[in-house]
Short mmCIF file of C-alpha atoms in Angstrom, two decimals:
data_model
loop_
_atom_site.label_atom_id
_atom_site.label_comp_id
_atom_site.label_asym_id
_atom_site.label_seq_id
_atom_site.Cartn_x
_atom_site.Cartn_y
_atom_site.Cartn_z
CA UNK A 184 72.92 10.75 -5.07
CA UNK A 185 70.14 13.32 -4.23
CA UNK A 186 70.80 16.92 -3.36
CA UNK A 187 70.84 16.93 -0.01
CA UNK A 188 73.30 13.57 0.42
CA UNK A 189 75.42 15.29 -2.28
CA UNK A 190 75.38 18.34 0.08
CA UNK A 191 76.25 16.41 3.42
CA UNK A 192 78.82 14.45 1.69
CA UNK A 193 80.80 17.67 1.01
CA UNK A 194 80.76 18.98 4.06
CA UNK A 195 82.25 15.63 5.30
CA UNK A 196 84.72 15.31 3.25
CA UNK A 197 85.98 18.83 4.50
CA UNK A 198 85.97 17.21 8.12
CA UNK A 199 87.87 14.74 7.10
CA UNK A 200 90.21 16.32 5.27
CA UNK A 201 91.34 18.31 8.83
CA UNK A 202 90.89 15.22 10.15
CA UNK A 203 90.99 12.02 8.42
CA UNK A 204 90.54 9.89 11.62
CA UNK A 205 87.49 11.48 12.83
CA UNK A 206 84.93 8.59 13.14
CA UNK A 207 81.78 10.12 13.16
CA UNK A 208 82.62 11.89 10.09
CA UNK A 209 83.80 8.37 8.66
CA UNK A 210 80.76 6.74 9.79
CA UNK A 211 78.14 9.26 8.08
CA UNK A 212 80.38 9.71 4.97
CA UNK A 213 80.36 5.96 4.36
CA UNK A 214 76.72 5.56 4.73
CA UNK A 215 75.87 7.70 2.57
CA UNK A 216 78.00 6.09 0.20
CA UNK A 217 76.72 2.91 1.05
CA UNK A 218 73.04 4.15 0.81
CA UNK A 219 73.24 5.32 -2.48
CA UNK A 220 75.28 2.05 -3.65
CA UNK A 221 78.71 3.91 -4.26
CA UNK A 222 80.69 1.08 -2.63
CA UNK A 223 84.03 1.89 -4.76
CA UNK A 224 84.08 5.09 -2.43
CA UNK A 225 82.69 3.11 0.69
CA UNK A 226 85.96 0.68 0.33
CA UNK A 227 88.45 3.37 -0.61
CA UNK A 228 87.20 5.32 2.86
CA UNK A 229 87.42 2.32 5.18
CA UNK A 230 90.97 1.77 3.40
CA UNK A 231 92.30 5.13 4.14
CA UNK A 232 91.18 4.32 7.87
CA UNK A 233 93.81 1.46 8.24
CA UNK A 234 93.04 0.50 11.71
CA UNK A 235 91.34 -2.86 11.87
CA UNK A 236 89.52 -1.72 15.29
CA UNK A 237 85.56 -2.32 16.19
CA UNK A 238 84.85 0.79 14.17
CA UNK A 239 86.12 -0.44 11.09
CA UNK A 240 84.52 -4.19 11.29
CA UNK A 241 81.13 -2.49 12.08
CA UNK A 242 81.59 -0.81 8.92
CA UNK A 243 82.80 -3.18 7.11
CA UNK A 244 79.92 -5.93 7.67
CA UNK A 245 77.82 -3.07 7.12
CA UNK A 246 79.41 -2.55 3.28
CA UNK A 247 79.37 -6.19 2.57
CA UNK A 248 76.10 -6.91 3.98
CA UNK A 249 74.72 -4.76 1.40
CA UNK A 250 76.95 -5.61 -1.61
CA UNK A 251 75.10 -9.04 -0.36
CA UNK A 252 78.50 -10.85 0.68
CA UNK A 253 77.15 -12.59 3.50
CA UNK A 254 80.06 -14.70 4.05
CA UNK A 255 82.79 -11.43 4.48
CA UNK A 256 80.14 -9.60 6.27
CA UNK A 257 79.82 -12.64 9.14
CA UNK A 258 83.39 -12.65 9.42
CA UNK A 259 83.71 -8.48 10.09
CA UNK A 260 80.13 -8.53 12.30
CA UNK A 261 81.92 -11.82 14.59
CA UNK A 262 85.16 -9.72 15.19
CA UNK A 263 83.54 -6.92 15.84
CA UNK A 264 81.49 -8.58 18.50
CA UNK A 265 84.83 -10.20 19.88
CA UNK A 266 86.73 -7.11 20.28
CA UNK A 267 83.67 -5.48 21.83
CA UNK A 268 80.75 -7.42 22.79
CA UNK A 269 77.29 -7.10 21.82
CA UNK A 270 76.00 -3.71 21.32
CA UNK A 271 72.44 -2.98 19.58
CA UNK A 272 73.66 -1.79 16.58
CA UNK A 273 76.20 -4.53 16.14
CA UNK A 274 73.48 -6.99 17.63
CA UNK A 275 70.55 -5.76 15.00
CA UNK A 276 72.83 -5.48 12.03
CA UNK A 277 74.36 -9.30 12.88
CA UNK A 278 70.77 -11.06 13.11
CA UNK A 279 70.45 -9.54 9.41
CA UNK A 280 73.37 -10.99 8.38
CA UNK A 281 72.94 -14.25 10.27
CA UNK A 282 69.09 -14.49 8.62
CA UNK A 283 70.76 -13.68 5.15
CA UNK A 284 73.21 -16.25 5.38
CA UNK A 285 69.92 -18.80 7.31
CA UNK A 286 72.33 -19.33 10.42
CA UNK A 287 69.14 -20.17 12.62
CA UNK A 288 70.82 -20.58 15.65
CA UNK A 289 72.97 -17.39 15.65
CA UNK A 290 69.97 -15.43 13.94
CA UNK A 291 67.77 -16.50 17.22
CA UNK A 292 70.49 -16.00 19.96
CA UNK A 293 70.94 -12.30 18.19
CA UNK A 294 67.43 -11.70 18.73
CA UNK A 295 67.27 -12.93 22.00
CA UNK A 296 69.73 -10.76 23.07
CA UNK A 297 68.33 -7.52 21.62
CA UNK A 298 65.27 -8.26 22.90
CA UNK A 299 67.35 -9.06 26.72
CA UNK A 300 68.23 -5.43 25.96
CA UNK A 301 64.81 -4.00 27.21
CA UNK A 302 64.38 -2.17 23.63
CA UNK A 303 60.87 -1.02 23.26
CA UNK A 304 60.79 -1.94 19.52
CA UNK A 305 58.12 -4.19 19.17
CA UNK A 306 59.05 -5.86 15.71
CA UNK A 307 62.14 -7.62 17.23
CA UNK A 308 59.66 -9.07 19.69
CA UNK A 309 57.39 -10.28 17.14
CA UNK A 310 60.21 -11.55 15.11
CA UNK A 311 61.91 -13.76 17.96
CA UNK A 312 58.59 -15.65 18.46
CA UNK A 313 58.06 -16.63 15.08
CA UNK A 314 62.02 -18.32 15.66
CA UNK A 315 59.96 -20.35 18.63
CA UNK A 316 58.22 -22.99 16.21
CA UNK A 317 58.75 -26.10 18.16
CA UNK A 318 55.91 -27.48 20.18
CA UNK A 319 57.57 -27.09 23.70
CA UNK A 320 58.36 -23.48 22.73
CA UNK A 321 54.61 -22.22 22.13
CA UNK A 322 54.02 -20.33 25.73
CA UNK A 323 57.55 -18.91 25.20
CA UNK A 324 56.40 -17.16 21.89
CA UNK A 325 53.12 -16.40 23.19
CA UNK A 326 54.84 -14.09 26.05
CA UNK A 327 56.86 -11.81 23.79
CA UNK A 328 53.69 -11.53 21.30
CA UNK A 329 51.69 -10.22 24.58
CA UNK A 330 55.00 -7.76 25.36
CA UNK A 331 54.49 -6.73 21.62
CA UNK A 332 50.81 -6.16 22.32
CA UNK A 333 51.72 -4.13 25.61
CA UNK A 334 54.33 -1.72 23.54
CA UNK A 335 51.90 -1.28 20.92
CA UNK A 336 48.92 -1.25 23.20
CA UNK A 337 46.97 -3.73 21.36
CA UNK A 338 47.86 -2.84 17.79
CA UNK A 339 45.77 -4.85 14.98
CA UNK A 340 49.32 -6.07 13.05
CA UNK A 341 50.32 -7.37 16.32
CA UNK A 342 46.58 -9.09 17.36
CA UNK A 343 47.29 -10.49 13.80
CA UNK A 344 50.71 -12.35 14.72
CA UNK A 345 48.93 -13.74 17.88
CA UNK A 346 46.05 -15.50 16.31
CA UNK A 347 48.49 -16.65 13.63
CA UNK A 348 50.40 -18.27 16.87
CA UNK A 349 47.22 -19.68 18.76
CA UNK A 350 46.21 -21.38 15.82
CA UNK A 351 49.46 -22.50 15.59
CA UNK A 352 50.18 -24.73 18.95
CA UNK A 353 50.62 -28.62 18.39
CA UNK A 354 51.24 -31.35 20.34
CA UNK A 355 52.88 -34.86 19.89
CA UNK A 356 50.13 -37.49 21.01
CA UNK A 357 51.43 -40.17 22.51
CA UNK A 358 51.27 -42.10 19.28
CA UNK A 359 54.37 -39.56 18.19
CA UNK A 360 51.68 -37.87 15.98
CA UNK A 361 51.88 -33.86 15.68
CA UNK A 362 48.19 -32.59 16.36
CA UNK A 363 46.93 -29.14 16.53
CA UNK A 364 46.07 -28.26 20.46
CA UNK A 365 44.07 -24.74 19.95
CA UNK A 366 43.42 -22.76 23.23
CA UNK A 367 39.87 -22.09 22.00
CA UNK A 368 39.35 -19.57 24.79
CA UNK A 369 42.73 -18.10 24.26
CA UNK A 370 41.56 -17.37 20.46
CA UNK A 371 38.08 -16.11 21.32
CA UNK A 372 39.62 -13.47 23.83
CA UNK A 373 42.66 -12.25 21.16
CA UNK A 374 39.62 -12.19 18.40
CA UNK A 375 37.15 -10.07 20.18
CA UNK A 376 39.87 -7.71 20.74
CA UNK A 377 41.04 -7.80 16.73
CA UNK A 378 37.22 -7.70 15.69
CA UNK A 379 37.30 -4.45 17.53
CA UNK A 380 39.12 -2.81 14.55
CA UNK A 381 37.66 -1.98 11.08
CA UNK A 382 38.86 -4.80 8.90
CA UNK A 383 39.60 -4.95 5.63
CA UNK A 384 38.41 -7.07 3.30
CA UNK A 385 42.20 -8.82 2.42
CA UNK A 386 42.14 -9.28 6.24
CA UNK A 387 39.28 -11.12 6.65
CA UNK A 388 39.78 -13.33 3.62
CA UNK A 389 43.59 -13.70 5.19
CA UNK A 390 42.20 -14.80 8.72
CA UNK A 391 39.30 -16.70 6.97
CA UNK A 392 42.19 -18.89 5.35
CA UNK A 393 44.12 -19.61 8.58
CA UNK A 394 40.82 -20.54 10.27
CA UNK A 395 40.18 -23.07 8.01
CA UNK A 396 43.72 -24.71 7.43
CA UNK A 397 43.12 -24.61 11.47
CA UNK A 398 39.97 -26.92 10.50
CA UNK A 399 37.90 -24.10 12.31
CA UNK A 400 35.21 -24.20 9.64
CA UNK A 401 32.86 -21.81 11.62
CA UNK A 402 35.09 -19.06 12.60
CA UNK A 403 36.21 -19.17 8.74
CA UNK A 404 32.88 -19.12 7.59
CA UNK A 405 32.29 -15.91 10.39
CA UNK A 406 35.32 -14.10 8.14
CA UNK A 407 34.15 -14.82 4.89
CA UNK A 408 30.69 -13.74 5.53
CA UNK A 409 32.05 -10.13 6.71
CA UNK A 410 33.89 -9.69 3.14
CA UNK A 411 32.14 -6.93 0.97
CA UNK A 412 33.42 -8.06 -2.39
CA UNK A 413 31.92 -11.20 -2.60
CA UNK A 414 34.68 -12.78 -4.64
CA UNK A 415 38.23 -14.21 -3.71
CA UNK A 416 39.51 -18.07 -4.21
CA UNK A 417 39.29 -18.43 -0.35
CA UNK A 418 36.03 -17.04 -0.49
CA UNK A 419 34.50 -19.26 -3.08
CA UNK A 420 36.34 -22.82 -1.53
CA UNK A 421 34.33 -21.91 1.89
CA UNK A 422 31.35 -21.05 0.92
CA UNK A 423 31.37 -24.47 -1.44
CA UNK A 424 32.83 -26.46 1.69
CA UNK A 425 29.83 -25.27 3.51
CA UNK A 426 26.92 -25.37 1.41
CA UNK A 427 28.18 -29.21 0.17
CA UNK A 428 28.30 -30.25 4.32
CA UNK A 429 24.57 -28.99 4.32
CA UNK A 430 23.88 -30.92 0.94
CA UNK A 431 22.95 -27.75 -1.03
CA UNK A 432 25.12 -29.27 -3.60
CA UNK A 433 23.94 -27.46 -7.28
CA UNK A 434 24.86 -23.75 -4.66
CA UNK A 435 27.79 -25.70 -3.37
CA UNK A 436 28.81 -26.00 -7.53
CA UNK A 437 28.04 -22.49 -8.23
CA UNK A 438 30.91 -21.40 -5.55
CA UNK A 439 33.47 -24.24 -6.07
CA UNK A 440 33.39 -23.58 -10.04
CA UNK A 441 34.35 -19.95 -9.62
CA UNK A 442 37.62 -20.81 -8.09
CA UNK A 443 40.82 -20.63 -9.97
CA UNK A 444 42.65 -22.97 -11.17
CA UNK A 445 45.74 -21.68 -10.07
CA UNK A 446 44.28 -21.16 -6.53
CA UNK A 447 47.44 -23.35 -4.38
CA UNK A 448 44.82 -25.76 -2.65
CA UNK A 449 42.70 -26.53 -6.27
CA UNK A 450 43.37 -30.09 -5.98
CA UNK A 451 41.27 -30.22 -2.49
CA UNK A 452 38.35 -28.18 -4.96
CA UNK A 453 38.76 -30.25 -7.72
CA UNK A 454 38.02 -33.17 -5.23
CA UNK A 455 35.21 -32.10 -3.80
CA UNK A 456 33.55 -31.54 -7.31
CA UNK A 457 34.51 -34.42 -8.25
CA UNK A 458 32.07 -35.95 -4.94
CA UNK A 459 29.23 -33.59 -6.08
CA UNK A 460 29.30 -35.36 -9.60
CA UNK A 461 29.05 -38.54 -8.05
CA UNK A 462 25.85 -36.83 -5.72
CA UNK A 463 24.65 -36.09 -8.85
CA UNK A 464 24.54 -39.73 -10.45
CA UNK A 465 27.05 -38.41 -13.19
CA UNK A 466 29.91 -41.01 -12.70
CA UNK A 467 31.94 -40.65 -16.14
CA UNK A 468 32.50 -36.48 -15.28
CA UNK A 469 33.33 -37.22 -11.70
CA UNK A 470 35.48 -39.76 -12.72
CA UNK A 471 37.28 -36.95 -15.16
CA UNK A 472 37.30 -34.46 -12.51
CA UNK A 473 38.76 -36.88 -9.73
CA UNK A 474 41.40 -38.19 -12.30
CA UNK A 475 42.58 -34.34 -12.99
CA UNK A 476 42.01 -34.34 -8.88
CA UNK A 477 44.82 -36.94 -8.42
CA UNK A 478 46.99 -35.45 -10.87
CA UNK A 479 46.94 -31.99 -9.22
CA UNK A 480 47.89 -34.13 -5.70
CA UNK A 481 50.94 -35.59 -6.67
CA UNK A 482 52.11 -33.03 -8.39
CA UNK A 483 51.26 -30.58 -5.15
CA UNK A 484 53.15 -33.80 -3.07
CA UNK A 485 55.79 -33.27 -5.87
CA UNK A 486 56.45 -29.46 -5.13
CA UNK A 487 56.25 -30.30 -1.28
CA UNK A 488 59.11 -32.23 -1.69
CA UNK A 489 61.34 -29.82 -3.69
CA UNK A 490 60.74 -27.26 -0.88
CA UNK A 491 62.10 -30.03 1.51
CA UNK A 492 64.84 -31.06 -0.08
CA UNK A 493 65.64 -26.88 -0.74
CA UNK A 494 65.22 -26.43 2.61
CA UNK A 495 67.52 -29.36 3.30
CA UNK A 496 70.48 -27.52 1.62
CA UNK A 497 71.09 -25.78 4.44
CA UNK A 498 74.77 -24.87 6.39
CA UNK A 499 77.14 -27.08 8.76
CA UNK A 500 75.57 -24.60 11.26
CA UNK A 501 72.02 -25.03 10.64
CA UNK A 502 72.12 -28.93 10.06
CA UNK A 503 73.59 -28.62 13.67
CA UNK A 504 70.69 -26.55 14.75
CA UNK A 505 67.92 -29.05 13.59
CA UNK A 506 69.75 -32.08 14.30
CA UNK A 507 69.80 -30.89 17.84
CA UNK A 508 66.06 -30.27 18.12
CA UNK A 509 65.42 -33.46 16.41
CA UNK A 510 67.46 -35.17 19.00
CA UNK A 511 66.03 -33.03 21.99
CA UNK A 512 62.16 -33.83 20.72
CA UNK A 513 63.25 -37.45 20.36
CA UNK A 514 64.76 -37.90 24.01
CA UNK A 515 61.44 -36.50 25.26
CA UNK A 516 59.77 -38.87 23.93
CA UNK A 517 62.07 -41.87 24.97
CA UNK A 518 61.82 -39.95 28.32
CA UNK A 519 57.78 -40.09 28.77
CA UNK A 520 57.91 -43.81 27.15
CA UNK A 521 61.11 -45.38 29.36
CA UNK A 522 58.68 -43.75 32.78
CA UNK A 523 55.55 -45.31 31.55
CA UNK A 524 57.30 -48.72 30.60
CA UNK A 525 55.58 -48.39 27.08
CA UNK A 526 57.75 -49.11 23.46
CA UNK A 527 58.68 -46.21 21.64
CA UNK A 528 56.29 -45.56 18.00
CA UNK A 529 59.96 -46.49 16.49
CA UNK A 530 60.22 -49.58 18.03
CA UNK A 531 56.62 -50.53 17.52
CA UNK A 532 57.28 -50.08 13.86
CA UNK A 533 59.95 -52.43 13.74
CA UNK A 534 58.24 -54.88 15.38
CA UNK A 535 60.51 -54.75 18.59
CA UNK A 536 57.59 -53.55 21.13
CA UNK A 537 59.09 -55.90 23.83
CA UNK A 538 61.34 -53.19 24.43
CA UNK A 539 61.56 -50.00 26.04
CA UNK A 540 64.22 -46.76 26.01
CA UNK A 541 67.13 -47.77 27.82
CA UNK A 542 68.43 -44.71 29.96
CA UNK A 543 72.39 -44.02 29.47
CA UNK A 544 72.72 -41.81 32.12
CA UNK A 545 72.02 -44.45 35.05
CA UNK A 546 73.41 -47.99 35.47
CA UNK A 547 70.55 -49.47 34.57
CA UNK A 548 70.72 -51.30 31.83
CA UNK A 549 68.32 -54.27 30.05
CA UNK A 550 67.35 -57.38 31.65
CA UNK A 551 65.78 -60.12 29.87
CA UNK A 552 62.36 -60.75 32.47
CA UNK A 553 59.78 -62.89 31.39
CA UNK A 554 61.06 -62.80 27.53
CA UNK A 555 60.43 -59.41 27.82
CA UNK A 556 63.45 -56.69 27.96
CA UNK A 557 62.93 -54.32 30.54
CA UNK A 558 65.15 -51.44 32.33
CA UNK A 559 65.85 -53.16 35.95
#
């Protein structure tokens, strides 16, 4: 404990020890304990205090949120939202505990109602559009991004977040395919405005990289060109992407060798050289280099799916959560298919395209027509 800490909790100790209720005096005294790690003398404080009111759960969660007991922490942060409602200390200090413990749905419904709470801090903003990530969700996300934008009056981190989201908008086609839907004069108007700012060079390379996972080849070409250190894995890949489309493949080689190996999308690079070797009539090296191509694939496919099934270890709670937008993205679709009398992709793949969604919430119900089944 520095000076100063060491100083104020002295003089709070002497509060307390005219008055050993006195809660502001409880509340400092244990942050600073808390602060500087001294739980021992956080727990022995909220002890003495004995009365299991509002003041102590805050305090409480607060303790075991940073001793990282998620678990206890939930429990103090939900009673003391029960005995008092939502207030934005207890609001912001749940959502951290709720995003520790990946409770999705009470992490969002936190957010959303500290943002409901007309605070002008634009990072909570920011933060609740990023939980919007489902394709019917995009204009929600895009709103609070452009309140973010008005309370920072067009601040480059922000601009930053909503490119990020415009690139980010997809659609299911009616195939039940996700596809990128990119408001192309949406992005041009957000990235005059961010082109307005000096730029660094990580910044460029950075939007240069979402541009092209966004398969918008000339806008990432635009970034990369603006870089002053003309180096960089993301560099290299789009300069040899674009010199190999214009069939300027010995300059294509010359940028595609200089990328790393441990550069995450290699195997993509090490395909591309591999083509270039075949361009250049030597078959038994491209045939090496696709070979090591393949390899760095499935093992890339390989690491994809330990993230998944990671990911999949998730909470009664969350399991919930995404089993309910699964379900609510499905019904949309069995929605849009039962109006246009058209099979479902599901049904199509099982061969049973005679049919189409039957609707539980009517009395209408399948009819054999014409060896077809239909809703009557």
């Amino acid at each position: 404990m520095n000076y100063l800490s060491n100083l104020a909790a002295n003089h709070l100790d002497r509060a307390l020890s005219i008055d050993d209720k006195h809660q502001n005096s409880i509340a400092l005294l244990c942050d600073i304990y808390v602060n500087h790690s001294e739980y021992k003398k956080a727990l022995e404080l909220l002890k003495a205090y004995r009365k299991k009111d509002f003041f102590f759960n805050f305090l409480s969660a607060k303790l075991e949120f940073k001793r990282k007991n998620y678990d206890k922490a939930a429990d103090f942060i939900t009673a003391c939202i029960n005995e008092r409602g939502y207030n934005l200390d207890s609001l912001v200090l749940a959502k951290n505990i709720f995003s520790k413990k990946k409770d999705l749905l009470r992490y969002k419904i936190c957010l959303e109602k500290i943002v409901s709470s007309n605070t002008d801090q634009y990072l909570y903003y920011i933060e609740l559009a990023s939980c919007y990530n489902h394709t019917d969700e995009h204009e929600n996300a895009m709103a609070l991004l452009e309140i973010a934008l008005d309370l920072t009056q067009n601040k480059q981190e922000v601009l930053l977040s909503v490119l990020e989201r415009v690139l980010d908008k997809y659609l299911i086609d009616e195939d039940g395919f996700l596809i990128r839907d990119i408001d192309i004069d949406r992005l041009e108007y957000y990235y005059l405005k961010f082109t307005n700012f000096e730029v660094k060079d990580t910044e460029h390379l950075y939007l240069a990289k979402i541009f092209f996972e966004s398969n918008l080849k000339e806008f990432a070409l635009n970034e990369v060109n603006k870089v002053k250190k003309k180096s960089g894995d993301i560099y290299h890949h789009i300069h040899g992407i674009n010199l190999f489309s214009s069939n300027q493949y010995d300059a294509s080689l010359n940028h595609l060798n200089k990328v790393s190996k441990n550069y995450q999308d290699f195997h993509f690079v090490a395909s591309l050289l591999a083509q270039i070797m075949l361009h250049k009539k030597e078959t038994k090296k491209a045939n090496q280099i696709l070979l090591h191509a393949l390899k760095l694939i499935k093992e890339n496919l390989e690491m994809k799916s330990n993230e998944i099934n990671e990911k999949s270890n998730l909470d009664n709670f969350d399991q919930v959560y995404l089993l309910t937008i699964a379900s609510n993205n499905l019904k949309k679709e069995f929605d849009r298919c039962r109006s246009e009398k058209k099979p479902h992709r599901i049904f199509k793949k099982y061969n049973l395209s005679s049919l189409v969604p039957f609707d539980p919430g009517t009395e209408k119900v399948f009819k054999k027509s014409e060896n077809k089944y239909v809703i009557k």
